[in-house]
PDB file of N, CA and C in Angstrom:
ATOM      1  N   VAL F   1     -44.641 -23.016  28.711  1.00 96.00           N
ATOM      2  CA  VAL F   1     -43.712 -23.482  27.703  1.00 96.00           C
ATOM      3  C   VAL F   1     -43.427 -22.320  26.754  1.00 96.00           C
ATOM      4  N   ILE F   2     -42.158 -22.080  26.509  1.00 97.00           N
ATOM      5  CA  ILE F   2     -41.727 -21.031  25.586  1.00 97.00           C
ATOM      6  C   ILE F   2     -40.815 -21.681  24.559  1.00 97.00           C
ATOM      7  N   THR F   3     -41.140 -21.498  23.300  1.00 97.00           N
ATOM      8  CA  THR F   3     -40.321 -22.038  22.222  1.00 97.00           C
ATOM      9  C   THR F   3     -39.670 -20.882  21.475  1.00 97.00           C
ATOM     10  N   ALA F   4     -38.350 -20.905  21.392  1.00 97.00           N
ATOM     11  CA  ALA F   4     -37.592 -19.896  20.658  1.00 97.00           C
ATOM     12  C   ALA F   4     -37.124 -20.515  19.345  1.00 97.00           C
ATOM     13  N   TYR F   5     -37.370 -19.814  18.235  1.00 97.00           N
ATOM     14  CA  TYR F   5     -37.036 -20.307  16.898  1.00 97.00           C
ATOM     15  C   TYR F   5     -35.927 -19.453  16.300  1.00 97.00           C
ATOM     16  N   ASN F   6     -35.004 -20.094  15.599  1.00 97.00           N
ATOM     17  CA  ASN F   6     -33.899 -19.405  14.939  1.00 97.00           C
ATOM     18  C   ASN F   6     -33.894 -19.765  13.454  1.00 97.00           C
ATOM     19  N   PRO F   7     -34.280 -18.826  12.569  1.00 97.00           N
ATOM     20  CA  PRO F   7     -34.269 -19.102  11.132  1.00 97.00           C
ATOM     21  C   PRO F   7     -32.893 -18.893  10.491  1.00 97.00           C
ATOM     22  N   LEU F   8     -31.912 -18.459  11.278  1.00 97.00           N
ATOM     23  CA  LEU F   8     -30.583 -18.160  10.749  1.00 97.00           C
ATOM     24  C   LEU F   8     -29.752 -19.428  10.580  1.00 97.00           C
ATOM     25  N   GLY F   9     -28.704 -19.332   9.793  1.00 97.00           N
ATOM     26  CA  GLY F   9     -27.835 -20.468   9.526  1.00 97.00           C
ATOM     27  C   GLY F   9     -26.713 -20.625  10.535  1.00 97.00           C
ATOM     28  N   TRP F  10     -26.775 -19.911  11.639  1.00 98.00           N
ATOM     29  CA  TRP F  10     -25.786 -20.020  12.699  1.00 98.00           C
ATOM     30  C   TRP F  10     -26.495 -19.939  14.047  1.00 98.00           C
ATOM     31  N   GLU F  11     -25.817 -20.441  15.072  1.00 97.00           N
ATOM     32  CA  GLU F  11     -26.407 -20.417  16.411  1.00 97.00           C
ATOM     33  C   GLU F  11     -26.657 -18.980  16.845  1.00 97.00           C
ATOM     34  N   HIS F  12     -27.756 -18.771  17.532  1.00 97.00           N
ATOM     35  CA  HIS F  12     -28.108 -17.425  17.984  1.00 97.00           C
ATOM     36  C   HIS F  12     -28.470 -17.475  19.463  1.00 97.00           C
ATOM     37  N   SER F  13     -27.994 -16.483  20.198  1.00 97.00           N
ATOM     38  CA  SER F  13     -28.287 -16.378  21.619  1.00 97.00           C
ATOM     39  C   SER F  13     -28.810 -14.977  21.896  1.00 97.00           C
ATOM     40  N   ASP F  14     -29.922 -14.889  22.617  1.00 97.00           N
ATOM     41  CA  ASP F  14     -30.521 -13.591  22.918  1.00 97.00           C
ATOM     42  C   ASP F  14     -31.340 -13.704  24.194  1.00 97.00           C
ATOM     43  N   PHE F  15     -31.735 -12.562  24.731  1.00 98.00           N
ATOM     44  CA  PHE F  15     -32.541 -12.545  25.943  1.00 98.00           C
ATOM     45  C   PHE F  15     -34.023 -12.554  25.596  1.00 98.00           C
ATOM     46  N   ILE F  16     -34.776 -13.310  26.376  1.00 97.00           N
ATOM     47  CA  ILE F  16     -36.227 -13.394  26.216  1.00 97.00           C
ATOM     48  C   ILE F  16     -36.854 -12.763  27.444  1.00 97.00           C
ATOM     49  N   ARG F  17     -37.877 -11.931  27.214  1.00 96.00           N
ATOM     50  CA  ARG F  17     -38.627 -11.307  28.312  1.00 96.00           C
ATOM     51  C   ARG F  17     -40.056 -11.816  28.263  1.00 96.00           C
ATOM     52  N   VAL F  18     -40.545 -12.288  29.400  1.00 95.00           N
ATOM     53  CA  VAL F  18     -41.905 -12.807  29.505  1.00 95.00           C
ATOM     54  C   VAL F  18     -42.611 -12.042  30.625  1.00 95.00           C
ATOM     55  N   PRO F  19     -43.785 -11.445  30.347  1.00 93.00           N
ATOM     56  CA  PRO F  19     -44.494 -10.741  31.419  1.00 93.00           C
ATOM     57  C   PRO F  19     -45.106 -11.726  32.410  1.00 93.00           C
ATOM     58  N   VAL F  20     -44.869 -11.491  33.704  1.00 95.00           N
ATOM     59  CA  VAL F  20     -45.380 -12.377  34.758  1.00 95.00           C
ATOM     60  C   VAL F  20     -45.833 -11.547  35.960  1.00 95.00           C
ATOM     61  N   ASN F  21     -46.603 -12.172  36.834  1.00 93.00           N
ATOM     62  CA  ASN F  21     -47.025 -11.546  38.087  1.00 93.00           C
ATOM     63  C   ASN F  21     -46.471 -12.260  39.309  1.00 93.00           C
ATOM     64  N   ASP F  22     -45.909 -13.417  39.123  1.00 93.00           N
ATOM     65  CA  ASP F  22     -45.435 -14.236  40.235  1.00 93.00           C
ATOM     66  C   ASP F  22     -43.943 -14.010  40.478  1.00 93.00           C
ATOM     67  N   LEU F  23     -43.582 -13.874  41.745  1.00 92.00           N
ATOM     68  CA  LEU F  23     -42.170 -13.682  42.101  1.00 92.00           C
ATOM     69  C   LEU F  23     -41.381 -14.983  42.137  1.00 92.00           C
ATOM     70  N   HIS F  24     -42.065 -16.094  42.282  1.00 94.00           N
ATOM     71  CA  HIS F  24     -41.392 -17.375  42.487  1.00 94.00           C
ATOM     72  C   HIS F  24     -41.531 -18.256  41.251  1.00 94.00           C
ATOM     73  N   LEU F  25     -40.615 -18.078  40.302  1.00 96.00           N
ATOM     74  CA  LEU F  25     -40.626 -18.858  39.070  1.00 96.00           C
ATOM     75  C   LEU F  25     -39.212 -19.332  38.753  1.00 96.00           C
ATOM     76  N   VAL F  26     -39.126 -20.478  38.112  1.00 97.00           N
ATOM     77  CA  VAL F  26     -37.845 -20.988  37.632  1.00 97.00           C
ATOM     78  C   VAL F  26     -37.981 -21.308  36.146  1.00 97.00           C
ATOM     79  N   VAL F  27     -36.859 -21.254  35.452  1.00 98.00           N
ATOM     80  CA  VAL F  27     -36.818 -21.580  34.030  1.00 98.00           C
ATOM     81  C   VAL F  27     -35.924 -22.799  33.864  1.00 98.00           C
ATOM     82  N   LYS F  28     -36.413 -23.772  33.104  1.00 98.00           N
ATOM     83  CA  LYS F  28     -35.626 -24.969  32.802  1.00 98.00           C
ATOM     84  C   LYS F  28     -35.518 -25.122  31.294  1.00 98.00           C
ATOM     85  N   GLY F  29     -34.366 -25.624  30.856  1.00 96.00           N
ATOM     86  CA  GLY F  29     -34.164 -25.908  29.446  1.00 96.00           C
ATOM     87  C   GLY F  29     -34.829 -27.211  29.064  1.00 96.00           C
ATOM     88  N   SER F  30     -34.760 -27.553  27.782  1.00 94.00           N
ATOM     89  CA  SER F  30     -35.400 -28.778  27.295  1.00 94.00           C
ATOM     90  C   SER F  30     -34.769 -30.037  27.890  1.00 94.00           C
ATOM     91  N   ASP F  31     -33.531 -29.923  28.386  1.00 95.00           N
ATOM     92  CA  ASP F  31     -32.876 -31.072  29.017  1.00 95.00           C
ATOM     93  C   ASP F  31     -33.149 -31.154  30.522  1.00 95.00           C
ATOM     94  N   GLY F  32     -33.943 -30.215  31.042  1.00 94.00           N
ATOM     95  CA  GLY F  32     -34.299 -30.222  32.457  1.00 94.00           C
ATOM     96  C   GLY F  32     -33.362 -29.438  33.352  1.00 94.00           C
ATOM     97  N   SER F  33     -32.304 -28.869  32.764  1.00 96.00           N
ATOM     98  CA  SER F  33     -31.360 -28.093  33.571  1.00 96.00           C
ATOM     99  C   SER F  33     -31.913 -26.690  33.827  1.00 96.00           C
ATOM    100  N   PHE F  34     -31.555 -26.130  34.973  1.00 97.00           N
ATOM    101  CA  PHE F  34     -32.014 -24.792  35.316  1.00 97.00           C
ATOM    102  C   PHE F  34     -31.297 -23.752  34.462  1.00 97.00           C
ATOM    103  N   VAL F  35     -32.045 -22.742  34.037  1.00 97.00           N
ATOM    104  CA  VAL F  35     -31.506 -21.631  33.261  1.00 97.00           C
ATOM    105  C   VAL F  35     -31.531 -20.407  34.170  1.00 97.00           C
ATOM    106  N   ASP F  36     -30.412 -19.688  34.245  1.00 98.00           N
ATOM    107  CA  ASP F  36     -30.369 -18.472  35.059  1.00 98.00           C
ATOM    108  C   ASP F  36     -31.407 -17.487  34.559  1.00 98.00           C
ATOM    109  N   SER F  37     -32.144 -16.890  35.486  1.00 98.00           N
ATOM    110  CA  SER F  37     -33.165 -15.912  35.120  1.00 98.00           C
ATOM    111  C   SER F  37     -33.245 -14.858  36.206  1.00 98.00           C
ATOM    112  N   GLN F  38     -33.888 -13.761  35.883  1.00 98.00           N
ATOM    113  CA  GLN F  38     -34.110 -12.731  36.885  1.00 98.00           C
ATOM    114  C   GLN F  38     -35.419 -12.026  36.596  1.00 98.00           C
ATOM    115  N   LEU F  39     -35.966 -11.388  37.628  1.00 97.00           N
ATOM    116  CA  LEU F  39     -37.194 -10.619  37.496  1.00 97.00           C
ATOM    117  C   LEU F  39     -36.844  -9.144  37.460  1.00 97.00           C
ATOM    118  N   VAL F  40     -37.427  -8.434  36.504  1.00 97.00           N
ATOM    119  CA  VAL F  40     -37.237  -6.998  36.372  1.00 97.00           C
ATOM    120  C   VAL F  40     -38.611  -6.360  36.493  1.00 97.00           C
ATOM    121  N   GLU F  41     -38.729  -5.380  37.368  1.00 96.00           N
ATOM    122  CA  GLU F  41     -40.018  -4.739  37.595  1.00 96.00           C
ATOM    123  C   GLU F  41     -40.454  -3.960  36.352  1.00 96.00           C
ATOM    124  N   VAL F  42     -41.735  -4.076  36.010  1.00 93.00           N
ATOM    125  CA  VAL F  42     -42.303  -3.326  34.886  1.00 93.00           C
ATOM    126  C   VAL F  42     -42.559  -1.901  35.367  1.00 93.00           C
ATOM    127  N   ASP F  43     -42.040  -0.910  34.651  1.00 92.00           N
ATOM    128  CA  ASP F  43     -42.240   0.477  35.069  1.00 92.00           C
ATOM    129  C   ASP F  43     -43.644   0.958  34.700  1.00 92.00           C
ATOM    130  N   ASN F  44     -44.066   2.076  35.268  1.00 90.00           N
ATOM    131  CA  ASN F  44     -45.422   2.602  35.061  1.00 90.00           C
ATOM    132  C   ASN F  44     -45.698   2.963  33.607  1.00 90.00           C
ATOM    133  N   VAL F  45     -44.710   3.509  32.923  1.00 92.00           N
ATOM    134  CA  VAL F  45     -44.907   3.894  31.520  1.00 92.00           C
ATOM    135  C   VAL F  45     -45.216   2.663  30.677  1.00 92.00           C
ATOM    136  N   THR F  46     -44.432   1.610  30.840  1.00 89.00           N
ATOM    137  CA  THR F  46     -44.658   0.371  30.093  1.00 89.00           C
ATOM    138  C   THR F  46     -46.002  -0.241  30.449  1.00 89.00           C
ATOM    139  N   SER F  47     -46.348  -0.223  31.723  1.00 88.00           N
ATOM    140  CA  SER F  47     -47.622  -0.785  32.171  1.00 88.00           C
ATOM    141  C   SER F  47     -48.803  -0.034  31.559  1.00 88.00           C
ATOM    142  N   ASN F  48     -48.740   1.297  31.573  1.00 88.00           N
ATOM    143  CA  ASN F  48     -49.829   2.099  30.996  1.00 88.00           C
ATOM    144  C   ASN F  48     -49.922   1.922  29.486  1.00 88.00           C
ATOM    145  N   LEU F  49     -48.789   1.866  28.821  1.00 89.00           N
ATOM    146  CA  LEU F  49     -48.779   1.660  27.378  1.00 89.00           C
ATOM    147  C   LEU F  49     -49.358   0.298  27.022  1.00 89.00           C
ATOM    148  N   ARG F  50     -49.019  -0.696  27.806  1.00 87.00           N
ATOM    149  CA  ARG F  50     -49.552  -2.049  27.591  1.00 87.00           C
ATOM    150  C   ARG F  50     -51.071  -2.067  27.739  1.00 87.00           C
ATOM    151  N   LYS F  51     -51.590  -1.358  28.749  1.00 88.00           N
ATOM    152  CA  LYS F  51     -53.044  -1.265  28.948  1.00 88.00           C
ATOM    153  C   LYS F  51     -53.718  -0.648  27.721  1.00 88.00           C
ATOM    154  N   LEU F  52     -53.111   0.411  27.180  1.00 90.00           N
ATOM    155  CA  LEU F  52     -53.671   1.065  25.992  1.00 90.00           C
ATOM    156  C   LEU F  52     -53.719   0.119  24.796  1.00 90.00           C
ATOM    157  N   TYR F  53     -52.644  -0.620  24.570  1.00 89.00           N
ATOM    158  CA  TYR F  53     -52.612  -1.560  23.448  1.00 89.00           C
ATOM    159  C   TYR F  53     -53.620  -2.690  23.615  1.00 89.00           C
ATOM    160  N   VAL F  54     -53.739  -3.216  24.819  1.00 89.00           N
ATOM    161  CA  VAL F  54     -54.708  -4.293  25.065  1.00 89.00           C
ATOM    162  C   VAL F  54     -56.116  -3.789  24.803  1.00 89.00           C
ATOM    163  N   LYS F  55     -56.425  -2.588  25.267  1.00 90.00           N
ATOM    164  CA  LYS F  55     -57.755  -2.012  25.045  1.00 90.00           C
ATOM    165  C   LYS F  55     -57.983  -1.757  23.556  1.00 90.00           C
ATOM    166  N   ALA F  56     -56.988  -1.213  22.864  1.00 93.00           N
ATOM    167  CA  ALA F  56     -57.146  -0.863  21.448  1.00 93.00           C
ATOM    168  C   ALA F  56     -57.258  -2.088  20.549  1.00 93.00           C
ATOM    169  N   TYR F  57     -56.452  -3.110  20.796  1.00 92.00           N
ATOM    170  CA  TYR F  57     -56.403  -4.248  19.880  1.00 92.00           C
ATOM    171  C   TYR F  57     -57.261  -5.431  20.294  1.00 92.00           C
ATOM    172  N   LEU F  58     -57.505  -5.583  21.593  1.00 91.00           N
ATOM    173  CA  LEU F  58     -58.320  -6.706  22.052  1.00 91.00           C
ATOM    174  C   LEU F  58     -59.694  -6.270  22.534  1.00 91.00           C
ATOM    175  N   GLY F  59     -59.850  -4.962  22.780  1.00 90.00           N
ATOM    176  CA  GLY F  59     -61.143  -4.436  23.206  1.00 90.00           C
ATOM    177  C   GLY F  59     -61.513  -4.787  24.634  1.00 90.00           C
ATOM    178  N   ILE F  60     -60.527  -5.104  25.454  1.00 89.00           N
ATOM    179  CA  ILE F  60     -60.810  -5.434  26.852  1.00 89.00           C
ATOM    180  C   ILE F  60     -59.955  -4.568  27.773  1.00 89.00           C
ATOM    181  N   ASN F  61     -60.434  -4.404  28.993  1.00 87.00           N
ATOM    182  CA  ASN F  61     -59.657  -3.699  30.014  1.00 87.00           C
ATOM    183  C   ASN F  61     -58.912  -4.722  30.856  1.00 87.00           C
ATOM    184  N   THR F  62     -57.656  -4.444  31.125  1.00 80.00           N
ATOM    185  CA  THR F  62     -56.878  -5.352  31.965  1.00 80.00           C
ATOM    186  C   THR F  62     -56.914  -4.848  33.395  1.00 80.00           C
ATOM    187  N   ASP F  63     -57.410  -5.677  34.284  1.00 77.00           N
ATOM    188  CA  ASP F  63     -57.458  -5.286  35.685  1.00 77.00           C
ATOM    189  C   ASP F  63     -56.228  -5.754  36.456  1.00 77.00           C
ATOM    190  N   LYS F  64     -55.430  -6.622  35.842  1.00 82.00           N
ATOM    191  CA  LYS F  64     -54.230  -7.134  36.507  1.00 82.00           C
ATOM    192  C   LYS F  64     -53.057  -7.165  35.521  1.00 82.00           C
ATOM    193  N   PRO F  65     -52.477  -5.997  35.239  1.00 83.00           N
ATOM    194  CA  PRO F  65     -51.334  -5.986  34.314  1.00 83.00           C
ATOM    195  C   PRO F  65     -50.125  -6.664  34.950  1.00 83.00           C
ATOM    196  N   PRO F  66     -49.206  -7.180  34.131  1.00 89.00           N
ATOM    197  CA  PRO F  66     -48.024  -7.847  34.684  1.00 89.00           C
ATOM    198  C   PRO F  66     -47.165  -6.880  35.499  1.00 89.00           C
ATOM    199  N   LYS F  67     -46.589  -7.395  36.571  1.00 93.00           N
ATOM    200  CA  LYS F  67     -45.750  -6.577  37.451  1.00 93.00           C
ATOM    201  C   LYS F  67     -44.266  -6.719  37.132  1.00 93.00           C
ATOM    202  N   TYR F  68     -43.906  -7.846  36.512  1.00 96.00           N
ATOM    203  CA  TYR F  68     -42.488  -8.139  36.290  1.00 96.00           C
ATOM    204  C   TYR F  68     -42.250  -8.700  34.893  1.00 96.00           C
ATOM    205  N   TRP F  69     -41.001  -8.549  34.446  1.00 96.00           N
ATOM    206  CA  TRP F  69     -40.504  -9.275  33.278  1.00 96.00           C
ATOM    207  C   TRP F  69     -39.640 -10.404  33.815  1.00 96.00           C
ATOM    208  N   LEU F  70     -39.893 -11.613  33.374  1.00 98.00           N
ATOM    209  CA  LEU F  70     -38.989 -12.731  33.645  1.00 98.00           C
ATOM    210  C   LEU F  70     -38.012 -12.752  32.474  1.00 98.00           C
ATOM    211  N   VAL F  71     -36.737 -12.541  32.761  1.00 98.00           N
ATOM    212  CA  VAL F  71     -35.725 -12.410  31.707  1.00 98.00           C
ATOM    213  C   VAL F  71     -34.717 -13.556  31.821  1.00 98.00           C
ATOM    214  N   PHE F  72     -34.461 -14.208  30.684  1.00 98.00           N
ATOM    215  CA  PHE F  72     -33.445 -15.263  30.651  1.00 98.00           C
ATOM    216  C   PHE F  72     -32.827 -15.317  29.264  1.00 98.00           C
ATOM    217  N   GLN F  73     -31.636 -15.893  29.190  1.00 98.00           N
ATOM    218  CA  GLN F  73     -30.926 -15.990  27.917  1.00 98.00           C
ATOM    219  C   GLN F  73     -31.238 -17.324  27.256  1.00 98.00           C
ATOM    220  N   ALA F  74     -31.636 -17.242  25.992  1.00 97.00           N
ATOM    221  CA  ALA F  74     -31.953 -18.444  25.217  1.00 97.00           C
ATOM    222  C   ALA F  74     -30.897 -18.634  24.137  1.00 97.00           C
ATOM    223  N   SER F  75     -30.424 -19.850  23.995  1.00 96.00           N
ATOM    224  CA  SER F  75     -29.505 -20.213  22.917  1.00 96.00           C
ATOM    225  C   SER F  75     -30.234 -21.180  21.997  1.00 96.00           C
ATOM    226  N   VAL F  76     -30.206 -20.860  20.705  1.00 97.00           N
ATOM    227  CA  VAL F  76     -30.966 -21.654  19.739  1.00 97.00           C
ATOM    228  C   VAL F  76     -30.032 -22.099  18.617  1.00 97.00           C
ATOM    229  N   PRO F  77     -30.083 -23.385  18.238  1.00 97.00           N
ATOM    230  CA  PRO F  77     -29.201 -23.884  17.182  1.00 97.00           C
ATOM    231  C   PRO F  77     -29.570 -23.302  15.813  1.00 97.00           C
ATOM    232  N   PRO F  78     -28.663 -23.414  14.836  1.00 98.00           N
ATOM    233  CA  PRO F  78     -28.959 -22.901  13.495  1.00 98.00           C
ATOM    234  C   PRO F  78     -30.187 -23.583  12.898  1.00 98.00           C
ATOM    235  N   MET F  79     -31.072 -22.771  12.330  1.00 97.00           N
ATOM    236  CA  MET F  79     -32.295 -23.253  11.674  1.00 97.00           C
ATOM    237  C   MET F  79     -33.033 -24.266  12.552  1.00 97.00           C
ATOM    238  N   GLY F  80     -33.172 -23.924  13.816  1.00 97.00           N
ATOM    239  CA  GLY F  80     -33.823 -24.836  14.752  1.00 97.00           C
ATOM    240  C   GLY F  80     -34.534 -24.081  15.852  1.00 97.00           C
ATOM    241  N   TRP F  81     -34.894 -24.805  16.880  1.00 97.00           N
ATOM    242  CA  TRP F  81     -35.598 -24.200  18.002  1.00 97.00           C
ATOM    243  C   TRP F  81     -35.122 -24.818  19.302  1.00 97.00           C
ATOM    244  N   ASN F  82     -35.482 -24.144  20.375  1.00 97.00           N
ATOM    245  CA  ASN F  82     -35.199 -24.641  21.708  1.00 97.00           C
ATOM    246  C   ASN F  82     -36.411 -24.337  22.574  1.00 97.00           C
ATOM    247  N   THR F  83     -36.737 -25.239  23.466  1.00 98.00           N
ATOM    248  CA  THR F  83     -37.915 -25.093  24.308  1.00 98.00           C
ATOM    249  C   THR F  83     -37.489 -24.856  25.747  1.00 98.00           C
ATOM    250  N   TYR F  84     -38.173 -23.921  26.391  1.00 98.00           N
ATOM    251  CA  TYR F  84     -37.915 -23.593  27.789  1.00 98.00           C
ATOM    252  C   TYR F  84     -39.215 -23.739  28.566  1.00 98.00           C
ATOM    253  N   PHE F  85     -39.086 -24.178  29.816  1.00 98.00           N
ATOM    254  CA  PHE F  85     -40.249 -24.410  30.667  1.00 98.00           C
ATOM    255  C   PHE F  85     -40.185 -23.473  31.868  1.00 98.00           C
ATOM    256  N   VAL F  86     -41.250 -22.709  32.077  1.00 97.00           N
ATOM    257  CA  VAL F  86     -41.353 -21.799  33.211  1.00 97.00           C
ATOM    258  C   VAL F  86     -42.353 -22.399  34.188  1.00 97.00           C
ATOM    259  N   SER F  87     -41.944 -22.521  35.445  1.00 96.00           N
ATOM    260  CA  SER F  87     -42.841 -23.107  36.446  1.00 96.00           C
ATOM    261  C   SER F  87     -42.475 -22.588  37.832  1.00 96.00           C
ATOM    262  N   LYS F  88     -43.344 -22.889  38.783  1.00 95.00           N
ATOM    263  CA  LYS F  88     -43.035 -22.581  40.176  1.00 95.00           C
ATOM    264  C   LYS F  88     -42.084 -23.657  40.692  1.00 95.00           C
ATOM    265  N   PRO F  89     -41.148 -23.270  41.553  1.00 91.00           N
ATOM    266  CA  PRO F  89     -40.232 -24.282  42.090  1.00 91.00           C
ATOM    267  C   PRO F  89     -40.973 -25.263  42.990  1.00 91.00           C
ATOM    268  N   LYS F  90     -40.470 -26.470  43.057  1.00 85.00           N
ATOM    269  CA  LYS F  90     -41.096 -27.482  43.920  1.00 85.00           C
ATOM    270  C   LYS F  90     -41.005 -27.034  45.371  1.00 85.00           C
ATOM    271  N   GLY F  91     -42.098 -27.224  46.084  1.00 75.00           N
ATOM    272  CA  GLY F  91     -42.142 -26.836  47.482  1.00 75.00           C
ATOM    273  C   GLY F  91     -42.554 -25.397  47.704  1.00 75.00           C
ATOM    274  N   ALA F  92     -42.853 -24.670  46.634  1.00 61.00           N
ATOM    275  CA  ALA F  92     -43.259 -23.263  46.790  1.00 61.00           C
ATOM    276  C   ALA F  92     -44.750 -23.113  46.661  1.00 61.00           C
TER     277      ALA F  92
END
């Protein structure tokens, strides 16, 4: 579950990136409709930088860093929020 919040007085639309390892994911809006999404491969520089931050701030080593960004566009009403659901497709 991903909740996007908009503190502005007008509708706002932007892209959300979520780190994932699974290739087979779908995004649904709060009304159950499918939201277009795509997977973007995480490059080595970003992966290494992420490992450094996790070690520095959490004190743990990550043995399985995310391989992909799940990217989708979120539209949020003025001074409100919208909820998105990420899951594996049925039958997968």
